[in-house]
Amino acid sequence: MIKRIDFWFDFASTYSYLSALRIDPLASAKGVKVNWRPFLLGPVFAAMGWNDSPFNIYPSKGRYMWRDMERLCKYYGIPLRRPSKFPRNGIRPARIICAHQDAPWVPDFVREVFSAGFARDQDIGEREVVVGLLESMGLDAEVLIAVAESPEGKDRLRRQTEEAFNLDIFGAPTFIVGGEMFWGNDRLEQALAWTEGIHD
Amino acid sequence: MIKRIDFWFDFASTYSYLSALRIDPLASAKGVKVNWRPFLLGPVFAAMGWNDSPFNIYPSKGRYMWRDMERLCKYYGIPLRRPSKFPRNGIRPARIICAHQDAPWVPDFVREVFSAGFARDQDIGEREVVVGLLESMGLDAEVLIAVAESPEGKDRLRRQTEEAFNLDIFGAPTFIVGGEMFWGNDRLEQALAWTEGIHD
C-alpha cells in the first residue's frame, strides 16, 4: 500500500508556505506520496464569522505571526519578504492546480507560487504574474489558464473547498493521513510519522 | 546572569497544562529559572471580541484541539481526562500564586491544579477543591486563601493580567525570554533555546 499524506493549503497562508517548501524531501525520505490539495480559506473563515485573515482581525496575533515567521524562516533557511499586501488572493493558481491535479509540474508550481508571494512580494492574484511563473517553467500558460478558468475548472476548486469544509478543516496548512487530521506547519513531522504507524 | 523564562499561563488552558507539566526538567537542564506567571485569558479574549473559549466558539477548532491533546498527552506520557465542563474558572488558584509569587511550593501547586483540572476532572473553580489541593501539600489553605482574596491579593492578579495585555499576549501558554515572545506549547523548546543565545 502506498503511504499518502493529503496536504491542504491556501496560497495566501504564511504557514502553508513553510510546509510547501519543506514537505517534499521529508515525505520522500519516508516513501510517502504527497497529495497537493489547494483550497480557499475565505469561505471557511466566512463560516467562522471572519471576513479577513485572523492575523488582520486580531492585530496582536498578526504581529506575533510575522515575528514567528521571521524566526522560523531563518531556522529552516527559507527566504521571507513580508508581503506589502496581506493576504493575497490565491484563487487563480489554486484553480490551475485543481484543474491539473496529476500533472508532474504541480509540486514545482506550488513552490513557485508560494515563493513569488512570500519571498519576492509578487501579487499572485494577478494574471500576468501567474503567466510569468508558468512560462518560466516552460509551460503553456494560456492553455493551462483557459482550462482552469472554464466553468468546469472553477467548479473543481469550489468542490475541493467544500470538501475541506466537510472534513472539518478550519485552517491551513492541514495534513490528513488515514483520516487523522494535523493542523499547522508545526505538525508536519508528526503527520508524516503517522504514515508509519507511529501513533502518538 | 541568571537565565530566565517567563511562563504565562491560564489554569483553564489545555495547552498550558502540557507546558506546566513539561517545563521544569527542560528548564533545569539548561540552568534556566522559570518565572510562573498566571493570568486570566478572559479579559484578553474579551478584548478580541470573544466571550468564551475560542475552542467553544469555533467548534471545528475545538474538536481538533481535543484530539490533538489526546495525541500529545500520549506522546508526552501525561494523563488526560477531558473535563466535563470547559473552560473551568482558574481565578482562585491564579490569585493564590500571584499573592505568593516567590513561595517554594508554587511550581508544585501549579502542577497540582492543572492535574486536578485535566487529569481528574475536578472543578478548580471551587473553593473546597483548592483547599484540598493546598492541604494535600501540607500547606495552611485558609491562611493562603485569605491573603489571596484580600483586596491587595485580588489586585495583584488584576495587574498581572493587565501586564499580559500590555505585553501583547493573546493566548496561553506564552513564553517570554529577553523580550522575545513564543506562543504555544509547541514553542517551549524554542523559547528555552533562546535563553542560550540560539536565535533562530
Short mmCIF file of C-alpha atoms in Angstrom, two decimals:
data_model
loop_
_atom_site.label_atom_id
_atom_site.label_comp_id
_atom_site.label_asym_id
_atom_site.label_seq_id
_atom_site.Cartn_x
_atom_site.Cartn_y
_atom_site.Cartn_z
CA MET A 1 0.00 0.00 0.00
CA ILE A 2 1.34 3.41 -0.94
CA LYS A 3 1.62 5.73 2.03
CA ARG A 4 -0.01 9.08 1.38
CA ILE A 5 -0.34 12.47 3.00
CA ASP A 6 -3.01 14.95 1.94
CA PHE A 7 -1.58 18.46 2.15
CA TRP A 8 -4.35 21.06 2.28
CA PHE A 9 -3.16 24.61 1.77
CA ASP A 10 -4.14 28.11 0.70
CA PHE A 11 -1.66 30.22 -1.28
CA ALA A 12 -2.43 33.17 0.99
CA SER A 13 -1.37 31.27 4.11
CA THR A 14 2.02 32.07 5.61
CA TYR A 15 2.47 28.79 7.46
CA SER A 16 1.38 26.88 4.35
CA TYR A 17 4.36 28.47 2.61
CA LEU A 18 6.72 26.87 5.13
CA SER A 19 5.17 23.44 4.69
CA ALA A 20 5.05 23.72 0.89
CA LEU A 21 8.78 24.28 0.81
CA ARG A 22 9.56 21.59 3.38
CA ILE A 23 7.24 18.70 2.60
CA ASP A 24 8.76 17.02 -0.46
CA PRO A 25 12.15 15.89 0.89
CA LEU A 26 10.63 14.89 4.23
CA ALA A 27 7.90 12.83 2.55
CA SER A 28 10.29 11.28 0.00
CA ALA A 29 12.58 10.13 2.79
CA LYS A 30 9.69 8.08 4.18
CA GLY A 31 8.36 6.90 0.81
CA VAL A 32 5.19 8.95 1.25
CA LYS A 33 3.25 10.37 -1.69
CA VAL A 34 2.14 13.98 -1.28
CA ASN A 35 -1.37 14.79 -2.44
CA TRP A 36 -1.37 18.56 -3.07
CA ARG A 37 -4.80 19.97 -2.23
CA PRO A 38 -5.24 23.72 -2.56
CA PHE A 39 -8.45 25.21 -1.23
CA LEU A 40 -9.75 28.63 -0.26
CA LEU A 41 -9.66 29.69 3.36
CA GLY A 42 -12.03 32.57 2.58
CA PRO A 43 -15.29 30.57 2.67
CA VAL A 44 -14.02 28.54 5.63
CA PHE A 45 -13.23 31.71 7.57
CA ALA A 46 -16.52 33.29 6.48
CA ALA A 47 -18.35 30.39 8.10
CA MET A 48 -16.46 31.21 11.31
CA GLY A 49 -17.63 34.82 11.08
CA TRP A 50 -14.38 36.25 9.73
CA ASN A 51 -14.29 38.44 6.65
CA ASP A 52 -10.50 38.79 6.64
CA SER A 53 -7.44 36.87 7.81
CA PRO A 54 -7.49 36.33 11.59
CA PHE A 55 -3.99 37.83 11.53
CA ASN A 56 -5.57 41.10 10.41
CA ILE A 57 -8.70 40.86 12.55
CA TYR A 58 -6.63 40.22 15.69
CA PRO A 59 -3.62 42.56 15.46
CA SER A 60 -1.68 41.03 18.38
CA LYS A 61 -1.91 37.62 16.69
CA GLY A 62 -0.77 39.19 13.44
CA ARG A 63 2.26 40.91 14.97
CA TYR A 64 3.26 37.64 16.61
CA MET A 65 2.78 35.63 13.42
CA TRP A 66 5.14 37.82 11.39
CA ARG A 67 7.84 37.65 14.05
CA ASP A 68 7.34 33.89 14.33
CA MET A 69 7.65 33.58 10.54
CA GLU A 70 10.94 35.52 10.62
CA ARG A 71 12.36 33.18 13.23
CA LEU A 72 11.10 30.02 11.52
CA CYS A 73 12.29 31.06 8.06
CA LYS A 74 15.74 31.76 9.47
CA TYR A 75 15.72 28.37 11.18
CA TYR A 76 14.59 26.48 8.06
CA GLY A 77 16.72 28.53 5.67
CA ILE A 78 13.65 29.70 3.76
CA PRO A 79 13.63 33.26 2.37
CA LEU A 80 10.96 35.65 3.59
CA ARG A 81 9.95 39.06 2.40
CA ARG A 82 6.88 40.32 4.17
CA PRO A 83 4.22 40.95 1.52
CA SER A 84 3.20 44.58 1.04
CA LYS A 85 -0.40 43.35 0.97
CA PHE A 86 -1.75 40.51 3.08
CA PRO A 87 -3.50 38.26 2.39
CA ARG A 88 -3.09 37.94 -1.36
CA ASN A 89 -5.79 36.29 -3.45
CA GLY A 90 -4.66 32.77 -4.34
CA ILE A 91 -7.72 31.71 -6.31
CA ARG A 92 -6.05 31.77 -9.75
CA PRO A 93 -3.11 29.44 -9.03
CA ALA A 94 -5.38 27.24 -6.89
CA ARG A 95 -7.71 26.74 -9.84
CA ILE A 96 -4.78 25.84 -12.07
CA ILE A 97 -3.73 23.07 -9.72
CA CYS A 98 -7.25 21.73 -9.25
CA ALA A 99 -7.69 21.53 -13.00
CA HIS A 100 -4.39 19.67 -13.47
CA GLN A 101 -4.21 17.68 -10.26
CA ASP A 102 -1.99 14.88 -11.54
CA ALA A 103 0.37 16.91 -13.73
CA PRO A 104 4.04 16.32 -12.95
CA TRP A 105 4.75 20.05 -12.64
CA VAL A 106 2.29 20.63 -9.78
CA PRO A 107 4.79 20.48 -6.86
CA ASP A 108 7.21 22.86 -8.59
CA PHE A 109 4.39 25.23 -9.48
CA VAL A 110 3.14 25.27 -5.87
CA ARG A 111 6.61 26.20 -4.63
CA GLU A 112 6.97 28.84 -7.35
CA VAL A 113 3.69 30.49 -6.42
CA PHE A 114 4.43 30.48 -2.69
CA SER A 115 7.93 31.86 -3.30
CA ALA A 116 6.52 34.60 -5.51
CA GLY A 117 4.16 35.63 -2.73
CA PHE A 118 6.37 35.31 0.33
CA ALA A 119 9.96 35.59 -0.90
CA ARG A 120 9.52 38.17 -3.68
CA ASP A 121 6.35 40.09 -2.71
CA GLN A 122 4.70 39.47 -6.07
CA ASP A 123 0.92 39.67 -6.37
CA ILE A 124 -0.06 36.07 -7.08
CA GLY A 125 -3.62 37.26 -7.66
CA GLU A 126 -2.58 38.98 -10.88
CA ARG A 127 -2.96 37.07 -14.11
CA GLU A 128 0.34 38.29 -15.57
CA VAL A 129 2.29 37.15 -12.50
CA VAL A 130 0.83 33.66 -12.80
CA VAL A 131 1.51 33.60 -16.55
CA GLY A 132 5.10 34.56 -15.86
CA LEU A 133 5.55 31.75 -13.34
CA LEU A 134 4.10 29.12 -15.67
CA GLU A 135 6.18 30.33 -18.60
CA SER A 136 9.36 30.35 -16.54
CA MET A 137 8.67 26.65 -16.02
CA GLY A 138 8.36 26.10 -19.79
CA LEU A 139 4.60 25.54 -19.63
CA ASP A 140 1.89 26.81 -21.96
CA ALA A 141 0.33 29.37 -19.64
CA GLU A 142 -2.58 30.36 -21.87
CA VAL A 143 -3.81 26.80 -22.34
CA LEU A 144 -3.46 25.91 -18.68
CA ILE A 145 -5.27 29.05 -17.52
CA ALA A 146 -8.06 28.58 -20.07
CA VAL A 147 -8.75 25.09 -18.73
CA ALA A 148 -8.52 26.29 -15.13
CA GLU A 149 -10.95 29.14 -15.69
CA SER A 150 -13.51 27.20 -17.65
CA PRO A 151 -16.76 26.55 -15.76
CA GLU A 152 -15.61 23.00 -15.07
CA GLY A 153 -12.22 24.22 -13.86
CA LYS A 154 -13.77 26.72 -11.49
CA ASP A 155 -16.13 24.08 -10.20
CA ARG A 156 -13.25 21.84 -9.23
CA LEU A 157 -11.80 24.34 -6.78
CA ARG A 158 -15.28 25.06 -5.45
CA ARG A 159 -15.82 21.37 -4.77
CA GLN A 160 -12.37 20.97 -3.24
CA THR A 161 -13.10 23.86 -0.85
CA GLU A 162 -16.41 22.23 0.06
CA GLU A 163 -14.55 19.01 0.72
CA ALA A 164 -12.17 20.83 3.08
CA PHE A 165 -15.19 22.20 4.87
CA ASN A 166 -16.78 18.76 5.13
CA LEU A 167 -13.52 17.36 6.51
CA ASP A 168 -13.84 19.88 9.37
CA ILE A 169 -10.75 21.77 8.19
CA PHE A 170 -10.62 25.21 9.82
CA GLY A 171 -7.17 26.49 8.86
CA ALA A 172 -4.08 25.88 6.77
CA PRO A 173 -1.87 24.05 6.38
CA THR A 174 -3.77 20.93 7.34
CA PHE A 175 -2.42 17.42 6.83
CA ILE A 176 -4.61 14.35 6.67
CA VAL A 177 -3.18 10.86 7.00
CA GLY A 178 -5.58 7.94 7.05
CA GLY A 179 -8.44 10.04 8.39
CA GLU A 180 -6.29 11.69 11.08
CA MET A 181 -6.03 15.48 10.94
CA PHE A 182 -2.99 17.58 11.80
CA TRP A 183 -3.15 21.36 11.73
CA GLY A 184 -0.21 23.68 11.25
CA ASN A 185 3.31 23.59 9.88
CA ASP A 186 4.41 22.50 13.38
CA ARG A 187 2.64 19.21 12.84
CA LEU A 188 4.19 18.19 9.52
CA GLU A 189 6.71 15.82 11.06
CA GLN A 190 4.06 14.28 13.33
CA ALA A 191 1.72 13.75 10.36
CA LEU A 192 4.49 12.02 8.40
CA ALA A 193 5.32 9.80 11.38
CA TRP A 194 1.64 8.80 11.42
CA THR A 195 2.05 7.27 7.93
CA GLU A 196 4.50 4.82 9.51
CA GLY A 197 2.08 3.77 12.19
CA ILE A 198 3.73 5.90 14.86
CA HIS A 199 0.51 6.84 16.55
CA ASP A 200 1.44 9.21 19.29
CA MET B 1 23.49 36.49 34.68
CA ILE B 2 20.73 34.04 35.57
CA LYS B 3 18.86 32.84 32.51
CA ARG B 4 15.11 33.19 32.90
CA ILE B 5 11.95 32.22 31.11
CA ASP B 6 8.62 33.88 31.89
CA PHE B 7 5.87 31.30 31.61
CA TRP B 8 2.45 32.95 31.18
CA PHE B 9 -0.47 30.59 31.61
CA ASP B 10 -4.14 30.30 32.47
CA PHE B 11 -5.36 27.34 34.50
CA ALA B 12 -8.24 26.90 32.06
CA SER B 13 -5.90 26.45 29.10
CA THR B 14 -5.35 22.93 27.80
CA TYR B 15 -2.01 23.60 26.12
CA SER B 16 -0.81 25.44 29.25
CA TYR B 17 -1.36 22.15 31.10
CA LEU B 18 1.13 20.42 28.80
CA SER B 19 3.76 23.10 29.29
CA ALA B 20 3.21 23.29 33.06
CA LEU B 21 3.99 19.60 33.36
CA ARG B 22 6.95 19.74 30.97
CA ILE B 23 8.78 22.97 31.73
CA ASP B 24 10.68 22.28 34.95
CA PRO B 25 13.02 19.46 33.88
CA LEU B 26 13.63 21.09 30.49
CA ALA B 27 14.48 24.45 32.08
CA SER B 28 16.60 22.88 34.85
CA ALA B 29 18.68 21.02 32.27
CA LYS B 30 19.65 24.39 30.79
CA GLY B 31 20.07 26.19 34.11
CA VAL B 32 17.07 28.40 33.37
CA LYS B 33 14.86 29.84 36.12
CA VAL B 34 11.13 29.58 35.47
CA ASN B 35 9.07 32.61 36.37
CA TRP B 36 5.50 31.30 36.83
CA ARG B 37 3.04 33.96 35.71
CA PRO B 38 -0.64 33.05 35.84
CA PHE B 39 -3.07 35.46 34.24
CA LEU B 40 -6.67 35.42 33.03
CA LEU B 41 -7.39 34.78 29.39
CA GLY B 42 -10.97 36.01 29.88
CA PRO B 43 -10.24 39.75 29.66
CA VAL B 44 -7.71 39.16 26.88
CA PHE B 45 -10.27 37.21 24.87
CA ALA B 46 -12.98 39.77 25.66
CA ALA B 47 -10.80 42.44 24.06
CA MET B 48 -10.71 40.23 20.95
CA GLY B 49 -14.49 40.05 20.94
CA TRP B 50 -14.77 36.56 22.43
CA ASN B 51 -16.98 35.85 25.43
CA ASP B 52 -15.96 32.17 25.66
CA SER B 53 -13.01 29.94 24.77
CA PRO B 54 -12.30 30.02 21.03
CA PHE B 55 -12.47 26.22 21.24
CA ASN B 56 -16.15 26.59 22.12
CA ILE B 57 -16.88 29.49 19.78
CA TYR B 58 -15.34 27.64 16.82
CA PRO B 59 -16.48 24.01 17.14
CA SER B 60 -14.17 22.63 14.43
CA LYS B 61 -11.19 24.13 16.25
CA GLY B 62 -12.47 22.64 19.49
CA ARG B 63 -12.91 19.14 18.08
CA TYR B 64 -9.39 19.30 16.67
CA MET B 65 -7.90 20.60 19.91
CA TRP B 66 -9.24 17.71 21.98
CA ARG B 67 -7.95 15.13 19.51
CA ASP B 68 -4.60 16.94 19.36
CA MET B 69 -4.44 16.92 23.16
CA GLU B 70 -5.10 13.16 23.22
CA ARG B 71 -2.22 12.54 20.81
CA LEU B 72 0.16 14.92 22.58
CA CYS B 73 -0.62 13.59 26.06
CA LYS B 74 0.04 10.06 24.85
CA TYR B 75 3.31 11.21 23.29
CA TYR B 76 4.46 13.09 26.42
CA GLY B 77 3.15 10.47 28.84
CA ILE B 78 0.85 13.00 30.50
CA PRO B 79 -2.56 11.80 31.73
CA LEU B 80 -5.68 13.39 30.24
CA ARG B 81 -9.30 13.18 31.21
CA ARG B 82 -11.43 15.51 29.19
CA PRO B 83 -13.12 17.90 31.63
CA SER B 84 -16.90 17.58 31.89
CA LYS B 85 -17.02 21.38 31.78
CA PHE B 86 -14.71 23.55 29.70
CA PRO B 87 -13.28 26.02 30.39
CA ARG B 88 -13.08 25.93 34.17
CA ASN B 89 -12.63 29.13 36.15
CA GLY B 90 -9.00 29.37 37.25
CA ILE B 91 -9.22 32.69 39.08
CA ARG B 92 -8.91 31.26 42.59
CA PRO B 93 -5.65 29.33 42.18
CA ALA B 94 -4.25 32.12 39.98
CA ARG B 95 -4.80 34.61 42.82
CA ILE B 96 -3.08 32.29 45.27
CA ILE B 97 0.04 32.20 43.11
CA CYS B 98 0.07 35.94 42.47
CA ALA B 99 -0.14 36.60 46.19
CA HIS B 100 2.72 34.20 46.97
CA GLN B 101 4.86 34.59 43.85
CA ASP B 102 8.18 33.57 45.40
CA ALA B 103 6.98 30.74 47.64
CA PRO B 104 8.87 27.49 47.12
CA TRP B 105 5.66 25.48 46.72
CA VAL B 106 4.43 27.44 43.67
CA PRO B 107 5.64 25.04 40.94
CA ASP B 108 4.16 22.01 42.71
CA PHE B 109 0.90 23.83 43.29
CA VAL B 110 0.66 24.82 39.63
CA ARG B 111 1.10 21.20 38.58
CA GLU B 112 -1.42 20.05 41.19
CA VAL B 113 -4.07 22.48 39.97
CA PHE B 114 -3.54 21.61 36.31
CA SER B 115 -3.65 17.89 37.08
CA ALA B 116 -6.84 18.34 39.07
CA GLY B 117 -8.44 20.05 36.09
CA PHE B 118 -7.18 17.96 33.21
CA ALA B 119 -6.25 14.55 34.66
CA ARG B 120 -9.00 14.18 37.29
CA ASP B 121 -11.84 16.41 36.03
CA GLN B 122 -12.06 18.33 39.30
CA ASP B 123 -13.60 21.79 39.34
CA ILE B 124 -10.64 24.02 40.14
CA GLY B 125 -13.04 26.95 40.43
CA GLU B 126 -14.49 25.51 43.64
CA ARG B 127 -13.05 26.69 46.91
CA GLU B 128 -13.11 23.25 48.54
CA VAL B 129 -11.16 21.69 45.67
CA VAL B 130 -8.43 24.31 46.01
CA VAL B 131 -8.38 23.87 49.79
CA GLY B 132 -7.96 20.14 49.29
CA LEU B 133 -5.03 20.61 46.93
CA LEU B 134 -3.24 23.01 49.28
CA GLU B 135 -3.82 20.77 52.30
CA SER B 136 -2.58 17.70 50.44
CA MET B 137 0.67 19.63 50.04
CA GLY B 138 0.82 20.28 53.79
CA LEU B 139 0.03 23.99 53.41
CA ASP B 140 -2.26 26.17 55.51
CA ALA B 141 -5.06 26.61 52.98
CA GLU B 142 -7.16 29.07 54.96
CA VAL B 143 -4.31 31.49 55.52
CA LEU B 144 -3.10 31.33 51.91
CA ILE B 145 -6.60 31.85 50.51
CA ALA B 146 -7.32 34.74 52.89
CA VAL B 147 -4.21 36.56 51.68
CA ALA B 148 -5.03 35.76 48.03
CA GLU B 149 -8.57 37.04 48.31
CA SER B 150 -7.78 40.22 50.19
CA PRO B 151 -8.22 43.39 48.14
CA GLU B 152 -4.45 43.56 47.67
CA GLY B 153 -4.29 39.90 46.63
CA LYS B 154 -7.04 40.35 44.05
CA ASP B 155 -5.33 43.44 42.74
CA ARG B 156 -2.14 41.50 42.05
CA LEU B 157 -3.81 39.15 39.59
CA ARG B 158 -5.63 42.09 38.02
CA ARG B 159 -2.34 43.86 37.46
CA GLN B 160 -0.65 40.72 36.17
CA THR B 161 -3.43 40.25 33.62
CA GLU B 162 -3.03 43.89 32.57
CA GLU B 163 0.68 43.27 32.17
CA ALA B 164 -0.03 40.31 29.89
CA PHE B 165 -2.26 42.55 27.84
CA ASN B 166 0.42 45.25 27.64
CA LEU B 167 2.96 42.64 26.54
CA ASP B 168 0.68 41.90 23.55
CA ILE B 169 -0.08 38.41 24.85
CA PHE B 170 -3.14 36.98 23.08
CA GLY B 171 -3.17 33.34 24.20
CA ALA B 172 -1.65 30.77 26.51
CA PRO B 173 0.81 29.38 27.13
CA THR B 174 3.11 32.23 26.19
CA PHE B 175 6.83 32.24 26.94
CA ILE B 176 8.91 35.38 27.10
CA VAL B 177 12.70 35.27 27.01
CA GLY B 178 14.58 38.56 26.94
CA GLY B 179 11.68 40.39 25.33
CA GLU B 180 11.09 37.70 22.72
CA MET B 181 7.64 36.11 22.70
CA PHE B 182 6.80 32.49 21.93
CA TRP B 183 3.21 31.29 21.84
CA GLY B 184 2.06 27.74 22.40
CA ASN B 185 3.29 24.55 23.99
CA ASP B 186 4.92 23.76 20.62
CA ARG B 187 7.34 26.61 21.19
CA LEU B 188 8.62 25.68 24.66
CA GLU B 189 11.82 24.10 23.37
CA GLN B 190 12.47 27.02 21.02
CA ALA B 191 11.95 29.52 23.85
CA LEU B 192 14.40 27.64 26.05
CA ALA B 193 16.96 27.52 23.23
CA TRP B 194 16.61 31.30 23.02
CA THR B 195 17.95 31.62 26.59
CA GLU B 196 21.20 30.13 25.28
CA GLY B 197 21.52 32.67 22.51
CA ILE B 198 20.26 30.23 19.86
CA HIS B 199 18.37 32.82 17.92
CA ASP B 200 16.62 31.01 15.16
#
